[in-house]
Coordinates of C-alpha atoms and ligand atoms in Angstrom, one line a residue:
M1 CA 0.0 0.0 0.2
S2 CA 1.0 3.6 -0.7
F3 CA 0.4 6.9 0.4
S4 CA -1.5 7.7 -2.9
H5 CA -4.4 5.3 -2.3
L6 CA -5.5 6.8 1.1
G7 CA -7.2 10.0 -0.7
L8 CA -4.8 12.6 0.5
S9 CA -4.4 15.7 -1.8
D10 CA -1.7 16.2 -4.0
K11 CA -0.1 19.0 -2.1
V12 CA 0.0 16.7 1.0
L13 CA 1.4 13.6 -1.0
A14 CA 4.2 15.9 -2.2
A15 CA 5.1 16.9 1.1
V16 CA 5.3 13.3 2.1
A17 CA 7.4 12.3 -0.9
A18 CA 9.5 15.0 0.2
T19 CA 10.2 13.3 3.6
G20 CA 11.0 10.1 2.3
Y21 CA 8.3 8.2 3.5
T22 CA 7.1 5.7 1.2
T23 CA 4.9 3.4 2.8
P24 CA 2.2 4.4 5.4
T25 CA 2.6 2.7 8.8
P26 CA -0.5 0.6 9.8
I27 CA -2.2 3.4 12.1
Q28 CA -1.8 5.6 9.0
E29 CA -3.1 3.3 6.6
Q30 CA -6.0 2.4 8.8
A31 CA -7.1 5.9 10.2
I32 CA -6.6 8.3 7.2
P33 CA -9.7 6.9 4.9
H34 CA -11.7 7.2 7.9
V35 CA -10.4 10.6 9.1
L36 CA -11.1 12.0 5.4
A37 CA -14.3 10.2 5.6
R38 CA -15.3 12.7 8.3
R39 CA -15.6 9.6 11.0
D40 CA -14.8 9.6 14.6
V41 CA -11.8 7.4 15.1
L42 CA -10.7 5.8 18.1
G43 CA -6.7 5.0 17.5
I44 CA -4.8 2.7 20.0
A45 CA -1.5 2.8 19.2
Q46 CA 1.7 3.4 21.0
T47 CA 4.0 6.5 20.2
G48 CA 6.4 5.6 17.6
T49 CA 3.9 4.0 15.3
G50 CA 3.4 7.1 13.1
K51 CA -0.1 8.2 14.7
T52 CA 0.8 11.9 14.5
A53 CA 1.0 11.7 10.9
A54 CA -2.1 9.6 11.1
F55 CA -4.1 12.6 11.9
V56 CA -1.9 15.4 10.6
L57 CA -2.0 14.4 6.9
P58 CA -5.8 14.1 6.6
M59 CA -6.3 17.2 8.3
L60 CA -4.0 19.1 6.1
T61 CA -6.1 17.6 3.1
M62 CA -9.3 18.8 4.6
L63 CA -8.1 22.0 5.5
E64 CA -7.3 23.0 1.9
K65 CA -11.1 24.1 1.8
G66 CA -12.1 27.0 3.7
R67 CA -11.0 29.8 5.7
A68 CA -10.3 30.4 9.0
R69 CA -12.0 33.4 11.0
A70 CA -10.8 35.8 13.8
R71 CA -10.6 33.9 17.2
M72 CA -12.6 31.1 15.9
P73 CA -10.1 28.0 15.0
R74 CA -11.2 25.5 12.5
T75 CA -9.3 22.5 14.1
L76 CA -8.3 22.0 17.7
I77 CA -5.7 19.4 19.0
L78 CA -5.1 18.9 22.6
E79 CA -1.8 17.5 23.8
P80 CA -0.9 16.7 27.6
T81 CA 2.7 18.5 27.4
R82 CA 4.2 21.4 25.7
E83 CA 6.9 19.3 23.8
L84 CA 4.4 17.3 22.3
A85 CA 2.3 20.3 21.2
A86 CA 5.5 21.7 19.8
Q87 CA 6.2 18.4 18.1
V88 CA 2.6 18.2 16.3
K89 CA 3.4 21.6 15.5
E90 CA 6.8 20.6 13.7
N91 CA 4.6 17.8 11.9
F92 CA 2.4 20.7 10.5
D93 CA 5.1 22.6 9.2
K94 CA 7.0 19.8 7.7
Y95 CA 3.7 18.3 5.9
G96 CA 2.1 21.6 5.3
V97 CA 4.7 23.3 3.0
G98 CA 3.2 24.6 0.2
Q99 CA -0.1 25.3 2.1
K100 CA -1.1 29.0 3.9
L101 CA -2.5 27.5 7.0
N102 CA -2.1 29.6 10.3
V103 CA -1.1 27.0 12.9
A104 CA -1.1 28.5 16.1
L105 CA 0.4 26.9 19.4
L106 CA -1.4 27.6 22.9
I107 CA 1.0 26.2 25.5
G108 CA 2.0 27.6 28.8
G109 CA 5.3 29.1 29.7
V110 CA 5.0 31.7 26.3
S111 CA 3.5 34.9 26.3
F112 CA -0.4 35.2 26.2
G113 CA -0.3 38.3 24.4
D114 CA 1.5 36.9 21.3
Q115 CA -0.9 33.8 21.5
D116 CA -3.5 36.4 21.7
T117 CA -2.4 38.4 18.5
K118 CA -2.5 35.0 16.4
L119 CA -5.8 34.0 17.5
T120 CA -7.0 37.4 16.3
R121 CA -5.5 36.8 12.8
G122 CA -7.4 33.4 12.5
V123 CA -6.5 30.1 12.9
D124 CA -6.6 26.8 11.0
V125 CA -5.1 24.6 13.5
L126 CA -4.8 25.4 17.0
I127 CA -2.6 22.9 19.2
A128 CA -2.9 23.1 22.8
T129 CA -2.5 22.2 26.3
P130 CA -5.7 22.1 28.3
G131 CA -4.8 24.7 31.0
R132 CA -3.6 27.1 28.4
L133 CA -6.4 26.6 26.4
L134 CA -9.1 27.3 28.8
D135 CA -7.2 30.3 30.2
H136 CA -7.7 32.0 26.8
T137 CA -11.3 30.8 26.4
E138 CA -12.1 32.0 30.1
R139 CA -10.7 35.5 28.8
G140 CA -12.9 36.0 26.1
G141 CA -10.0 35.7 23.6
L142 CA -10.8 32.4 21.9
L143 CA -14.4 30.9 20.6
L144 CA -14.4 27.2 20.1
T145 CA -17.7 27.1 18.6
G146 CA -16.1 26.9 14.9
V147 CA -14.2 23.8 15.8
E148 CA -14.6 21.2 13.0
L149 CA -12.6 18.6 14.0
L150 CA -11.0 17.8 17.5
V151 CA -8.0 15.8 18.3
I152 CA -7.4 14.2 21.7
D153 CA -4.0 12.9 21.7
E154 CA -2.4 10.9 24.4
A155 CA -5.7 10.7 26.1
D156 CA -4.2 8.0 28.6
R157 CA -1.3 10.5 29.6
M158 CA -3.9 13.2 30.0
L159 CA -5.9 11.0 32.6
D160 CA -2.1 10.3 34.6
M161 CA -1.6 14.0 34.7
G162 CA -5.1 14.9 35.8
F163 CA -6.1 16.6 32.6
I164 CA -9.4 14.9 32.1
P165 CA -11.8 17.4 34.0
D166 CA -10.4 19.9 31.5
I167 CA -10.8 18.0 28.8
E168 CA -14.8 17.4 29.4
R169 CA -14.8 21.3 30.0
V170 CA -13.3 21.9 26.5
C171 CA -15.8 19.2 25.0
K172 CA -18.5 21.3 26.3
L173 CA -17.3 24.1 24.6
V174 CA -16.8 22.8 20.9
P175 CA -19.7 21.8 18.7
F176 CA -21.5 18.6 19.6
T177 CA -21.3 17.8 15.6
R178 CA -17.6 18.2 15.5
Q179 CA -15.6 15.4 14.2
T180 CA -13.4 13.6 17.0
L181 CA -10.1 11.5 16.8
F182 CA -9.1 9.9 20.1
F183 CA -5.8 8.7 20.4
T184 CA -4.3 6.5 23.5
A185 CA -1.5 4.1 23.6
T186 CA -3.3 2.0 26.3
M187 CA -7.1 1.5 27.4
P188 CA -7.7 1.5 31.1
P189 CA -11.4 1.8 32.2
E190 CA -11.6 5.4 32.7
I191 CA -10.3 6.2 29.0
S192 CA -12.8 3.5 27.8
R193 CA -15.6 5.6 29.7
I194 CA -14.4 9.0 28.3
S195 CA -13.9 7.5 24.8
E196 CA -17.6 6.4 24.6
A197 CA -18.8 10.1 26.1
F198 CA -16.3 12.2 23.6
L199 CA -17.0 9.8 20.3
H200 CA -19.7 9.3 18.2
N201 CA -19.8 5.7 16.7
P202 CA -16.1 5.7 16.2
E203 CA -14.2 3.9 14.1
R204 CA -11.6 1.7 16.5
I205 CA -8.2 1.2 15.0
E206 CA -5.8 -0.9 17.3
V207 CA -2.4 -1.3 15.5
S208 CA -0.7 -3.2 18.4
K209 CA -2.3 -5.0 21.4
P210 CA -2.7 -2.3 24.2
A211 CA -0.1 -2.1 26.3
T212 CA 2.6 -4.3 24.7
T213 CA 6.6 -3.3 24.1
A214 CA 7.6 -3.4 20.9
T215 CA 9.3 -6.8 19.5
G216 CA 12.3 -5.4 18.4
V217 CA 13.2 -4.3 21.9
S218 CA 15.3 -6.4 23.9
Q219 CA 14.5 -5.8 27.6
F220 CA 16.6 -6.6 30.8
Q221 CA 16.4 -6.4 34.6
V222 CA 19.6 -5.7 36.7
P223 CA 19.2 -6.6 40.6
C224 CA 20.4 -3.7 42.8
G225 CA 20.7 -3.2 46.5
R226 CA 18.4 -0.3 47.8
E227 CA 21.1 2.3 48.4
V228 CA 20.8 4.9 45.6
H229 CA 24.5 5.1 45.2
E230 CA 24.5 1.6 44.0
K231 CA 22.1 2.3 41.5
R232 CA 24.0 5.0 40.2
E233 CA 27.0 2.9 40.0
I234 CA 25.2 0.2 38.0
L235 CA 23.8 2.8 35.9
R236 CA 27.5 3.8 35.0
R237 CA 28.4 0.5 34.4
L238 CA 25.9 -0.3 32.4
L239 CA 26.4 2.9 30.2
R240 CA 30.0 2.2 29.9
E241 CA 29.8 -1.3 29.2
A242 CA 26.7 -1.0 26.8
K243 CA 27.0 -2.5 23.2
D244 CA 26.0 -0.4 20.3
L245 CA 25.1 2.6 22.2
Q246 CA 24.2 5.5 20.7
N247 CA 22.0 7.5 22.6
A248 CA 20.0 6.8 25.7
I249 CA 17.0 8.0 27.8
I250 CA 17.5 7.3 31.4
F251 CA 14.0 7.4 33.4
C252 CA 13.7 8.2 37.0
N253 CA 10.4 8.3 38.7
R254 CA 10.7 11.9 40.4
K255 CA 11.8 15.1 39.0
R256 CA 14.3 15.2 41.6
E257 CA 16.0 12.3 41.0
V258 CA 16.4 13.5 37.3
A259 CA 18.4 16.5 38.4
V260 CA 20.6 14.2 41.0
V261 CA 21.2 11.5 38.4
A262 CA 22.0 14.0 35.6
K263 CA 24.3 15.8 37.8
S264 CA 26.2 12.5 39.1
L265 CA 26.5 11.5 35.4
Q266 CA 28.1 14.7 34.5
K267 CA 30.5 14.3 37.1
H268 CA 31.7 11.2 36.1
G269 CA 32.4 12.2 32.7
F270 CA 29.0 11.7 30.5
S271 CA 27.8 13.9 28.4
V272 CA 24.1 14.2 29.6
G273 CA 21.1 16.3 29.9
A274 CA 18.2 16.6 31.7
L275 CA 14.4 17.0 31.0
H276 CA 11.7 17.3 33.8
G277 CA 8.5 19.2 34.3
D278 CA 10.0 21.9 36.8
M279 CA 12.4 22.8 34.2
D280 CA 11.5 26.3 32.5
Q281 CA 10.3 25.9 28.6
S282 CA 13.5 27.3 27.2
A283 CA 15.5 24.5 29.3
R284 CA 13.3 22.0 28.3
T285 CA 13.5 22.7 24.7
A286 CA 17.4 23.5 24.9
A287 CA 18.1 20.0 26.5
L288 CA 15.6 18.4 23.9
E289 CA 17.2 20.0 20.8
A290 CA 20.5 19.0 22.1
F291 CA 19.8 15.6 22.3
R292 CA 17.7 15.2 19.0
K293 CA 20.8 16.8 17.4
G294 CA 23.1 14.1 19.1
E295 CA 25.0 17.0 21.1
I296 CA 24.5 15.1 24.2
P297 CA 23.9 11.2 23.8
L298 CA 22.2 10.7 27.4
L299 CA 19.2 12.4 28.7
V300 CA 17.9 11.8 32.1
A301 CA 13.9 12.4 32.1
S302 CA 10.7 12.2 34.1
D303 CA 7.8 10.7 32.4
V304 CA 5.5 13.6 32.3
A305 CA 8.6 15.4 30.0
A306 CA 9.4 12.6 27.9
R307 CA 6.0 10.8 27.2
G308 CA 5.3 10.7 23.6
L309 CA 8.1 12.7 22.6
D310 CA 9.5 12.1 18.9
I311 CA 13.0 11.1 19.4
P312 CA 14.1 9.5 16.5
A313 CA 16.4 6.1 16.7
V314 CA 16.9 5.8 20.6
S315 CA 19.3 2.9 21.0
H316 CA 18.9 2.3 24.7
V317 CA 16.3 3.0 27.6
Y318 CA 17.3 2.7 31.2
N319 CA 14.9 2.8 34.2
F320 CA 17.1 4.1 36.8
D321 CA 13.9 3.8 38.9
V322 CA 10.9 1.2 37.9
P323 CA 7.6 3.1 37.2
H324 CA 5.1 2.4 39.7
H325 CA 2.4 2.2 36.7
P326 CA 3.0 -0.9 34.4
D327 CA 1.7 1.5 31.7
D328 CA 4.4 4.1 32.1
Y329 CA 7.0 1.1 31.5
V330 CA 5.4 0.4 28.1
H331 CA 5.6 4.2 27.5
R332 CA 9.2 4.5 28.2
V333 CA 10.5 1.2 26.4
G334 CA 8.5 2.8 23.7
R335 CA 11.2 5.3 23.0
T336 CA 13.6 2.8 21.8
G337 CA 12.6 0.2 19.1
R338 CA 10.6 3.1 17.1
A339 CA 9.6 2.3 13.4
G340 CA 10.9 -1.2 13.4
R341 CA 14.1 -0.5 14.8
A342 CA 16.0 -2.5 17.4
G343 CA 16.4 -1.3 20.9
T344 CA 17.6 -2.3 24.6
A345 CA 15.7 -1.3 27.8
I346 CA 17.1 -2.1 31.1
S347 CA 15.7 -1.6 34.4
I348 CA 17.5 -1.4 37.7
V349 CA 15.5 -3.2 39.9
T350 CA 15.6 -3.3 43.8
S351 CA 13.7 -5.6 45.9
L352 CA 11.3 -2.5 46.5
D353 CA 10.4 -3.0 42.9
N354 CA 9.5 -6.9 42.8
K355 CA 5.7 -6.1 43.1
S356 CA 5.9 -3.3 39.8
I357 CA 8.2 -5.5 38.0
A358 CA 5.6 -8.4 38.4
A359 CA 2.7 -6.0 37.2
I360 CA 4.6 -5.1 34.4
E361 CA 5.5 -8.5 33.2
R362 CA 1.9 -9.4 33.4
L363 CA 0.9 -6.4 31.5
I364 CA 3.2 -7.1 28.6
G365 CA 2.7 -10.5 28.7
K366 CA 6.4 -11.8 29.2
S367 CA 8.9 -11.9 32.0
I368 CA 12.1 -9.7 31.9
P369 CA 15.1 -11.6 32.0
R370 CA 18.0 -10.6 33.9
A371 CA 21.3 -9.2 32.1
E372 CA 24.0 -11.2 31.7
G373 CA 27.0 -10.3 33.6
D374 CA 27.6 -9.4 37.0
Y375 CA 26.5 -6.0 38.3
S376 CA 26.5 -6.4 41.8
V377 CA 28.6 -3.6 43.5
R378 CA 31.6 -4.7 44.7
S379 CA 32.3 -2.6 47.9
E380 CA 30.5 -0.6 50.2
A381 CA 32.5 2.4 49.8
S382 CA 31.5 2.8 46.4
D383 CA 33.1 5.2 44.0
D384 CA 30.1 7.1 44.0
T385 CA 31.6 10.1 45.6
D386 CA 29.7 12.6 44.1
Q387 CA 26.4 12.3 45.8
P388 CA 24.5 15.8 45.8
R389 CA 22.5 16.5 48.9
E390 CA 19.2 15.8 47.1
A391 CA 20.0 12.1 46.4
R392 CA 20.1 11.3 49.8
G393 CA 16.4 11.2 50.1
R394 CA 14.0 8.6 50.4
E395 CA 16.2 5.8 49.8
G396 CA 19.1 7.3 51.4
S397 CA 17.2 7.7 55.0
R398 CA 15.9 4.3 54.6
G399 CA 19.0 2.8 56.1
R400 CA 22.0 4.3 54.2
S401 CA 25.1 2.9 54.9
R402 CA 27.7 4.8 56.8
H403 CA 30.2 4.5 54.0
G404 CA 32.7 6.2 55.7
A405 CA 34.2 9.7 56.4
R406 CA 36.0 9.6 53.2
D407 CA 33.1 9.3 51.2
G408 CA 30.9 11.5 53.1
A409 CA 33.6 14.2 53.4
K410 CA 34.1 13.9 49.6
E411 CA 30.2 14.0 48.8
H412 CA 29.7 17.0 50.9
S413 CA 32.4 18.8 49.2
K414 CA 30.7 18.9 46.0
E415 CA 26.9 19.0 47.3
N416 CA 24.1 21.6 46.4
P417 CA 24.2 24.4 49.4
R418 CA 20.7 25.0 48.5
E419 CA 19.7 21.9 50.1
G420 CA 21.6 22.5 53.3
S421 CA 18.9 23.5 56.0
R422 CA 16.5 20.5 54.9
E423 CA 19.2 18.2 55.1
S424 CA 20.5 19.2 58.5
S425 CA 16.9 19.2 60.0
R426 CA 16.8 15.2 59.3
G427 CA 19.9 15.1 61.8
D428 CA 21.7 12.7 60.0
R429 CA 24.2 15.0 58.1
K430 CA 26.5 17.8 59.3
P431 CA 26.5 21.1 57.7
R432 CA 29.4 21.6 55.5
R433 CA 31.5 23.9 57.4
E434 CA 31.9 21.3 60.0
R435 CA 33.5 18.6 58.2
E436 CA 35.7 20.2 55.4
P437 CA 39.0 21.3 57.3
R438 CA 39.2 18.6 59.3
H439 CA 41.6 16.1 57.7
A440 CA 44.0 18.3 56.4
K441 CA 47.0 16.7 57.9
G442 CA 46.3 13.5 56.5
G443 CA 46.2 10.4 58.5
D444 CA 43.6 7.6 58.3
R445 CA 40.7 9.7 57.5
N446 CA 38.3 6.6 57.7
S447 CA 39.2 5.9 61.2
T448 CA 39.2 9.5 62.3
P449 CA 36.1 9.8 64.7
Q450 CA 33.6 12.5 63.3
P451 CA 32.5 14.8 66.0
H452 CA 28.7 14.8 66.1
A453 CA 27.3 17.8 67.8
A454 CA 23.7 17.0 68.8
N455 CA 22.4 20.4 68.0
E456 CA 23.7 20.6 64.5
T457 CA 25.2 24.1 65.1
F458 CA 28.9 25.1 63.6
T459 CA 31.4 23.8 65.9
P460 CA 34.9 25.1 65.3
P461 CA 38.0 23.3 65.0
A462 CA 39.3 22.8 68.3
P463 CA 42.8 24.6 69.1
P464 CA 45.9 22.6 69.9
A465 CA 45.3 21.6 73.6
A466 CA 48.3 23.5 75.2
S467 CA 46.7 27.0 74.0
R468 CA 43.4 26.4 75.1
V469 CA 42.9 28.7 77.9
P470 CA 39.7 28.9 80.0
S471 CA 38.4 32.3 79.2
I472 CA 36.6 34.2 81.6
G473 CA 32.9 33.8 81.2
R474 CA 33.0 30.9 79.2
P475 CA 31.9 27.8 81.0
E476 CA 34.4 24.8 80.6
Q477 CA 31.7 22.5 79.8
R478 CA 30.6 24.5 76.9
R479 CA 33.8 23.5 75.0
P480 CA 33.1 20.9 72.2
Q481 CA 33.2 17.5 73.9
R482 CA 35.4 15.7 71.0
E483 CA 36.7 12.3 71.7
A484 CA 40.1 13.5 70.4
D485 CA 40.1 15.9 73.7
S486 CA 40.3 12.8 76.0
E487 CA 43.5 11.7 74.1
P488 CA 46.7 12.8 76.2
A489 CA 48.3 15.8 74.2
D490 CA 51.9 15.8 72.8
H491 CA 53.6 18.9 73.8
S492 CA 57.1 18.3 72.7
H493 CA 56.8 20.6 69.9
L494 CA 55.6 23.8 71.9
P495 CA 57.9 26.3 73.6
A496 CA 58.2 26.0 77.3
F497 CA 56.4 29.2 77.8
L498 CA 53.3 28.1 76.4
L499 CA 53.2 25.1 78.7
R500 CA 53.3 27.5 81.8
P501 CA 49.9 27.7 83.5
V502 CA 47.9 30.8 82.9
R503 CA 46.2 32.9 85.6
A504 CA 43.1 34.5 84.6
R505 CA 43.3 38.4 85.5
V506 CA 40.0 39.5 87.8
Ligands
AMP1 P1 4.9 9.1 16.1 O1 4.2 8.0 16.2 O2 3.9 10.2 15.4 O3 5.7 9.8 17.1 O4 6.1 8.9 14.9 C1 7.0 8.1 15.2 C2 8.1 8.3 14.2 O5 8.0 7.9 12.6 C3 8.2 9.8 13.8 O6 9.8 10.0 13.7 C4 7.9 10.0 12.3 O7 8.5 11.2 11.5 C5 8.0 8.4 11.9 N1 7.3 8.3 10.6 C6 5.8 8.6 10.5 N2 5.2 8.1 9.3 C7 6.1 7.2 8.8 C8 6.3 6.4 7.8 N3 5.2 6.3 7.0 N4 7.2 5.9 7.5 C9 8.3 6.1 8.2 N5 8.6 6.9 9.3 C10 7.3 7.5 9.8

């Protein structure tokens, strides 16, 4: 089957030919004729199947006729994240060459005024995240009563992100008679319910079983202890020892962990970027662009930031954390092995993840084998000396090994000072100043007792025993009680006059 049999316009076919694509993917082949026939479509397809073009190409064909009116977009595409919205816009730019269509992006983090100006000029295709879209409608700058076609993309992601009430509100603002295209990678019961509410007698198209991982992806798990430093060490080894690694996405469950893991890898000499929801838009775009262009081969990311992004040819996916929801596993692994390519997905698994792994294996219908090779962390005092404060979060406090003053001191010298007060309040770390100068004279630093002031306040280094003079008004017992104080002092190097008792003047 070629594109020319699908009913697309000549302009669109020319644009497709210019991209070099010769054969439609299964979702394109099945969905495009129905979209052109103005049918509602329920598309169950993973990212990487070509689903974006499955709605962009017929939309471009249909939009060749007619004109946009001010503040009344003709079509509306809802996306869960700004990156996905921007990606869909890129598809319109790519396939819409030769057409004078107005395509507008309504996403957060971008000036309201500019978006408003665009809406005033009239928009053929409006691509929006739900929040920003509703902001515009509430301000009265946007009317959705002219929408002929509504696309709800990544619906299961919208559900995860709590956008369903917003989508329901949007659906009340668009005409009842519109055409609706609804895409989801998985079909949990809630998505089934809303698809019934939003779609009218839809054509159901399923290009692969819901929640399956692509067959070209080799999946492995690597067992790991619960310590977060062990995970980082295993990750580094996996990265160093990987065969055919061109680029990789490393997934973490929490935004905070994304920043920590990225920083840690950087410190160990890896070229790495980070992508998580708390980064501002320009930083997110810059990281993604650098990764896309191959300037940085590794991207540490959270689910929200990475879901559905079109990053071609990712060779490896690493789950630094096993996702809590099995659906997320499918999405993460879907970043590799796209468009029929081979890929590798490796999950670092602690004993706390056993339930999650079992749920994932149930969902994907196969077990995930252990990776070959010994990835056990060899010593407790790992070489993971870069641990910034944030890293000592959940896992760290759950029974962190006391891996010696050496690791602790080194760790501390590089940590993020902003997190200091929070860390101190946990009572298991000490403020930076207290730890730094102590071992300047060498010796066995591991065996040097660490003074531990219970109140976590700054304790200055004690002066040499012989020069300690009880000062007036300063009770002796307030002197820092250090284990070292009780050791007999060696005074042989001091001049005699310093050893004479001193009487305080009254
Ligand atoms: P999507 O599932 O829309 O994120 O698309 C995944 C990737 O497949 C993108 O990089 C597309 O450019 C690419 N793609 C889309 N359609 C085709 C096609 N017919 N043949 C080959 N690659 C395609």
